[in-house]
Coordinates of C-alpha atoms and ligand atoms in Angstrom, one line a residue:
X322 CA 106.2 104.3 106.1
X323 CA 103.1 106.2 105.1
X324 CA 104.3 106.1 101.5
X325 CA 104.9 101.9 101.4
X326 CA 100.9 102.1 103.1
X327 CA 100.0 103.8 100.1
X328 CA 101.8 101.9 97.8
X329 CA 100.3 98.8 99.2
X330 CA 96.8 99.9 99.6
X331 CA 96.7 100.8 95.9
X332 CA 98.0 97.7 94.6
X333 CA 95.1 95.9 96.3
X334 CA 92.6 98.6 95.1
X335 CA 94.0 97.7 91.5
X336 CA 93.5 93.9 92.2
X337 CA 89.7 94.7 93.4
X338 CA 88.6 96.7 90.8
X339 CA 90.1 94.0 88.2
X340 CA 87.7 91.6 89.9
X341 CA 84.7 94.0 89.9
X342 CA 83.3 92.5 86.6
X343 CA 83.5 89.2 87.2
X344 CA 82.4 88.8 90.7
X345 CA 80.3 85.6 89.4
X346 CA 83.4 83.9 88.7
X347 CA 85.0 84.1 92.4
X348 CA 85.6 81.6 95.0
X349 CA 83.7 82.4 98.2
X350 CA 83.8 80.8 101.3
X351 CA 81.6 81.4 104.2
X352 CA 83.8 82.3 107.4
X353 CA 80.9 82.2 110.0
X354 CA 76.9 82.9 109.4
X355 CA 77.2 86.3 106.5
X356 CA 81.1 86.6 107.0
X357 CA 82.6 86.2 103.2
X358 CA 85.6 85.9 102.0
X359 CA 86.6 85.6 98.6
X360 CA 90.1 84.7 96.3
X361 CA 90.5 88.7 95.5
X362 CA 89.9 89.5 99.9
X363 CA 93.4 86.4 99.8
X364 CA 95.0 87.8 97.2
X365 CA 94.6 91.6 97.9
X366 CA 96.0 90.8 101.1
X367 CA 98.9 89.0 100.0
X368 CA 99.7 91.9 97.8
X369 CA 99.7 94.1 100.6
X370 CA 101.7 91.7 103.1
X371 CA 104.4 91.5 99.9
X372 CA 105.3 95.0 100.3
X373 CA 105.3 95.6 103.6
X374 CA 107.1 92.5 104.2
X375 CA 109.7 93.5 101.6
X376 CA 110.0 96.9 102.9
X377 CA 110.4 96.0 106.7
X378 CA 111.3 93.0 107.4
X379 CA 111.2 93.5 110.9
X380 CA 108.1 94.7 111.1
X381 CA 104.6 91.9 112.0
X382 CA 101.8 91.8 109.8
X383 CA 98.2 90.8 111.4
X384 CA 95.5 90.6 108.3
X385 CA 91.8 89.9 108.1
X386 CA 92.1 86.6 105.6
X387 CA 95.5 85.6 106.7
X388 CA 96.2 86.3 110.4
X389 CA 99.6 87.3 112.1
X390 CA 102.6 86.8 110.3
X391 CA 106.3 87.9 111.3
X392 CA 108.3 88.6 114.5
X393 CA 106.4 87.6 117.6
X394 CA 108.5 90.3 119.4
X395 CA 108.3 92.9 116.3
X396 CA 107.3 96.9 118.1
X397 CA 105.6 97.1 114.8
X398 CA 102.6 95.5 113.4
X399 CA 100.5 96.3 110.4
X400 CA 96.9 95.6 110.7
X401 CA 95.2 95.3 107.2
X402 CA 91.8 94.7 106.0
X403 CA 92.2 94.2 102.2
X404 CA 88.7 94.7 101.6
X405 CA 86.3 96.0 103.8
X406 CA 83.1 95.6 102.8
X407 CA 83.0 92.2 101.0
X408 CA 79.4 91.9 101.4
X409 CA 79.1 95.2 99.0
X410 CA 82.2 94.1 96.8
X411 CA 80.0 90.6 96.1
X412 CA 76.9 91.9 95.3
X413 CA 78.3 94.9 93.0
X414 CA 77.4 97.1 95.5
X415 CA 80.0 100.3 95.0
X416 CA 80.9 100.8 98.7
X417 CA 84.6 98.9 100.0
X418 CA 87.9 100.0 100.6
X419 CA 91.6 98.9 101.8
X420 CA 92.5 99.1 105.4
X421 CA 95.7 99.8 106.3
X422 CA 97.4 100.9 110.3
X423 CA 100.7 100.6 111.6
X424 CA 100.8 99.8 115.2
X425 CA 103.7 101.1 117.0
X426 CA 103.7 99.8 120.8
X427 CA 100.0 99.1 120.6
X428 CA 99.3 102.8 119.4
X429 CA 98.1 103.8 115.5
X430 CA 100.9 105.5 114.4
X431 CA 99.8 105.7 110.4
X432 CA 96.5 105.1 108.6
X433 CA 95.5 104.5 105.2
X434 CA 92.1 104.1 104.0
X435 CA 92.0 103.9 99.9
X436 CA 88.5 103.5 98.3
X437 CA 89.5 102.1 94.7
X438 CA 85.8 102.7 93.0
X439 CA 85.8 106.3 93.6
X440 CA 89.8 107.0 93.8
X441 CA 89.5 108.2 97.5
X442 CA 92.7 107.8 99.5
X443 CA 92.3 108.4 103.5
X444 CA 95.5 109.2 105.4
X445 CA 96.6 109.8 108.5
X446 CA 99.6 110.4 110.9
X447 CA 99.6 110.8 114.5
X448 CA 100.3 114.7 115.0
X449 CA 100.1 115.6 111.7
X450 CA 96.7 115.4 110.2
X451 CA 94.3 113.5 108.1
X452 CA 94.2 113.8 104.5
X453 CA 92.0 113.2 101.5
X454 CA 93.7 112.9 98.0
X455 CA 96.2 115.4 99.9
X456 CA 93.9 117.8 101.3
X457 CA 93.5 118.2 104.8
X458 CA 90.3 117.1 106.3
X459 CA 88.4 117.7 109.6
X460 CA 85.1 116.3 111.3
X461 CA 82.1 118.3 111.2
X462 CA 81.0 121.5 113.7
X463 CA 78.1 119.5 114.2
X464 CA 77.0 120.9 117.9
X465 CA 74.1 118.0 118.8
X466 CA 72.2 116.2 117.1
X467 CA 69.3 117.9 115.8
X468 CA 70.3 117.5 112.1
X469 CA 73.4 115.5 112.4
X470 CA 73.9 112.7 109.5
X471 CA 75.2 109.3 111.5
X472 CA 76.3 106.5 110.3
X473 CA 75.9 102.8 111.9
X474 CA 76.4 98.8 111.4
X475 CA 73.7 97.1 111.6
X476 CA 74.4 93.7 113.7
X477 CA 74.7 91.0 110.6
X478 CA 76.3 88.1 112.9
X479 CA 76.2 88.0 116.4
X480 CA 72.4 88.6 116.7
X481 CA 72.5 88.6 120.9
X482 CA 72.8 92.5 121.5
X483 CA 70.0 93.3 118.8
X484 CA 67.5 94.3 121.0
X485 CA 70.3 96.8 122.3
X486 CA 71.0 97.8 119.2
X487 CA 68.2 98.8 118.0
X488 CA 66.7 100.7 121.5
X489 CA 70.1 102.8 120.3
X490 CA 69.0 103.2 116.8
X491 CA 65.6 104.2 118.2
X492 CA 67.1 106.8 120.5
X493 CA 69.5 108.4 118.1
X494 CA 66.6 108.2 115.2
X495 CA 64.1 110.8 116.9
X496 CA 67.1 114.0 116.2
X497 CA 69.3 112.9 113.7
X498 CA 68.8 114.4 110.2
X499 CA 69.5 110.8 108.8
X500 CA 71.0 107.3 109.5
X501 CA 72.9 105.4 106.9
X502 CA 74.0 101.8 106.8
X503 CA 76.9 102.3 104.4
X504 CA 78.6 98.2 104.7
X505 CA 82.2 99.1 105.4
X506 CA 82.9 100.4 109.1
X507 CA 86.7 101.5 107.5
X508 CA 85.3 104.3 105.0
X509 CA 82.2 104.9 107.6
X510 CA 85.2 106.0 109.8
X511 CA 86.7 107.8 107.3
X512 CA 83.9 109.8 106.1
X513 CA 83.3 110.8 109.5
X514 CA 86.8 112.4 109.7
X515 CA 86.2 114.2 106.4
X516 CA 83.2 115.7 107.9
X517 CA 80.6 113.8 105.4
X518 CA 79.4 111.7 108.7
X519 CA 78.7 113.6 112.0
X520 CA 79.2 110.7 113.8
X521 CA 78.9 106.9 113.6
X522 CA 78.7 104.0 116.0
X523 CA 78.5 100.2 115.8
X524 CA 78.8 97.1 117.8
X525 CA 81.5 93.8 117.0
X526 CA 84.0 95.2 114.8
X527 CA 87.2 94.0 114.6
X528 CA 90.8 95.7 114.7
X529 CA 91.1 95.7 111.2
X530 CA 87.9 97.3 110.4
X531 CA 89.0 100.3 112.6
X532 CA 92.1 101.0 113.6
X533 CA 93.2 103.2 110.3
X534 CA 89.6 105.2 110.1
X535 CA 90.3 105.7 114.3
X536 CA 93.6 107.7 113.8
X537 CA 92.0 109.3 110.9
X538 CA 89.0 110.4 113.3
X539 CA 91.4 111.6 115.9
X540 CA 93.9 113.4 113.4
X541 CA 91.0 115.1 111.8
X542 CA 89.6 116.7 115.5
X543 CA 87.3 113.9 116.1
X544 CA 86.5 111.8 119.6
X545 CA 87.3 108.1 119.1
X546 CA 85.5 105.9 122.2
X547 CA 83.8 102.3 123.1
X548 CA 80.0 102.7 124.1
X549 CA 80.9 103.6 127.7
X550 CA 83.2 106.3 126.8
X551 CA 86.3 104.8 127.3
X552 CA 89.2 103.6 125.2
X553 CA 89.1 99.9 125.2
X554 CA 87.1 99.4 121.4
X555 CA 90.1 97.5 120.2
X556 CA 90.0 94.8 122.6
X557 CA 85.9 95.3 122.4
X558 CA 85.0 95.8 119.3
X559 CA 82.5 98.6 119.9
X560 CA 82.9 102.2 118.6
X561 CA 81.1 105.9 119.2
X562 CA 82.5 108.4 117.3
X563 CA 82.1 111.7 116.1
X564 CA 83.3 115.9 116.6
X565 CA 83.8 116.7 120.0
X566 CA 80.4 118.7 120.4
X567 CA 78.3 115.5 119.4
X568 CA 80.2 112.7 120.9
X569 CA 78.8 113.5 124.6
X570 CA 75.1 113.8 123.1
X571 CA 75.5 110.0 121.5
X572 CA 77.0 108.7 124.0
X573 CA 73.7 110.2 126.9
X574 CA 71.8 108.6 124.2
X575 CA 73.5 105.1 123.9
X576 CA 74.2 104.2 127.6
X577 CA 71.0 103.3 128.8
X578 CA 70.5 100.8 126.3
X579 CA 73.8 98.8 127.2
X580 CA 73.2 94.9 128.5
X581 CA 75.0 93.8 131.1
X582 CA 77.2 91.8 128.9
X583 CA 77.9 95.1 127.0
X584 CA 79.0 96.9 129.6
X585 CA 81.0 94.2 130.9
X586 CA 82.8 93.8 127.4
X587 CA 84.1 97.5 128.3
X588 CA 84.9 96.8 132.0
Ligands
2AM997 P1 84.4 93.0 106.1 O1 83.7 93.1 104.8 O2 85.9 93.3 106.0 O3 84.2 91.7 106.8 C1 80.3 96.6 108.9 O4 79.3 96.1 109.7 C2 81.5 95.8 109.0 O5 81.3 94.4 109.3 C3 82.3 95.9 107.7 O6 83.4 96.6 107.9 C4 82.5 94.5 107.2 O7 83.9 94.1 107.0 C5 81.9 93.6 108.3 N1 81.0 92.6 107.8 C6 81.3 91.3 107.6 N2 80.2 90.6 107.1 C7 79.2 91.6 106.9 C8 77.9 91.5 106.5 N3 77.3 90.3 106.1 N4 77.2 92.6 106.4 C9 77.7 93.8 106.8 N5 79.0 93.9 107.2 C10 79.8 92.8 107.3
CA998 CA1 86.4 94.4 107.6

């Protein structure tokens, strides 16, 4: 099943790229304030669904563009972004990537992460590893974080837990080496599991953006949790992660700037 991700998430990466030079000529639409979605975000993911579907018929698919699709009552469900980080992709701006989980009784059991610009394919499977271009990867040995490189999303729709936000940003600024706003949560995750992030966080993301780079994280020796440090940031749509050694020090650091309705979000 790992291999028909692949398959998938390269047959979108090829449909991307093609679009790469000609970005002016696209149909976008506006999904809500700055949420885009263009013709190659529809057809990458119908490229993706093809497969799957083909391959396992059985099997649900849930996509960013196109919702669920497939047996209600399927164990299985594959959650796809086809292109995380259309922001970047429209403005030429070489940081996106395919999204691919499989879901097997609500748990990630496989995860694909494929960045077509720079050739970089993510995987993982649950209890045996993470993987880029077939090399095992691990998160950094990053103990705290004086000198730690994070990663973040900075709020771009939902504007009400700003203030938040940034008291978090502010906190986590005064130690860390550096703090980069990349644009695609998927390969933020994933360069956090390769050990190129030491840890990342951000607020309102959705399953699709996460849920391969999560396994990928936790197959690679990482700590995977919602702001409160517990394990609800599917259904919340908040993520703190990073190696073991750091995740506690983020986490001090984040807390006391959590709103009521943030922490109620994780209740
Ligand atoms: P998307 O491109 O698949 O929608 C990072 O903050 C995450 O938010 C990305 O994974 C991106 O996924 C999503 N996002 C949507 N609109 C965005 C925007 N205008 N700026 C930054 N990120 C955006
Ligand atoms: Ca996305």
């Amino acid at each position: 099943m790992l291999n028909m991700a692949v398959r998938a998430a390269r047959a979108a990466g090829d449909i991307i790229v093609r679009a790469m030079d000609r970005v002016d000529l696209l149909n976008i639409t506006t999904k809500s304030r700055n949420d885009f979605a263009s013709d190659v975000d529809r057809q990458a993911e119908l490229e993706i669904t093809g497969i799957l579907q083909k391959a396992y018929p059985g099997h649900a698919v849930l996509g960013e563009e196109h919702g669920f699709k497939g047996p209600e009552s399927s164990d299985f469900v594959w959650v796809i972004d086809p292109l995380d980080g259309t922001t970047n992709f429209l403005h030429g701006f070489p940081q996106f990537a395919v999204s691919i989980a499989l879901f097997h009784r609500g748990k990630v059991e496989r995860g694909v992460v494929y960045d077509p610009v720079k050739q970089e394919l993510f995987t993982a499977v649950r209890g045996a590893g993470a993987t880029l271009n077939n090399r095992r990867i691990r998160v950094t040995p990053q103990k705290g974080l004086t000198g730690a490189l994070l990663g973040t999303g900075i709020p771009f729709k939902d504007q009400s837990y700003l203030d938040a936000y940034l008291g978090m940003l502010k906190s986590l600024l005064k130690d860390a080496a550096g703090i980069r706003r990349a644009g695609s949560a998927a390969l933020d995750l994933a360069y956090v599991a390769a050990g190129r992030l030491d840890g990342f966080w951000e607020i309102g993301l959705n399953q699709w953006d996460m849920a391969a780079g999560v396994l990928l994280i936790q197959e690679a020796g990482g700590l995977v949790s919602d702001l409160e440090g517990g394990d609800r940031y599917f259904e919340n749509g908040s993520i703190v992660c990073a190696n073991p050694k750091l995740h506690g020090p983020m986490l001090d650091l984040i807390k006391p700037h959590l709103t009521k309705e943030l922490r109620q979000a994780s209740a």
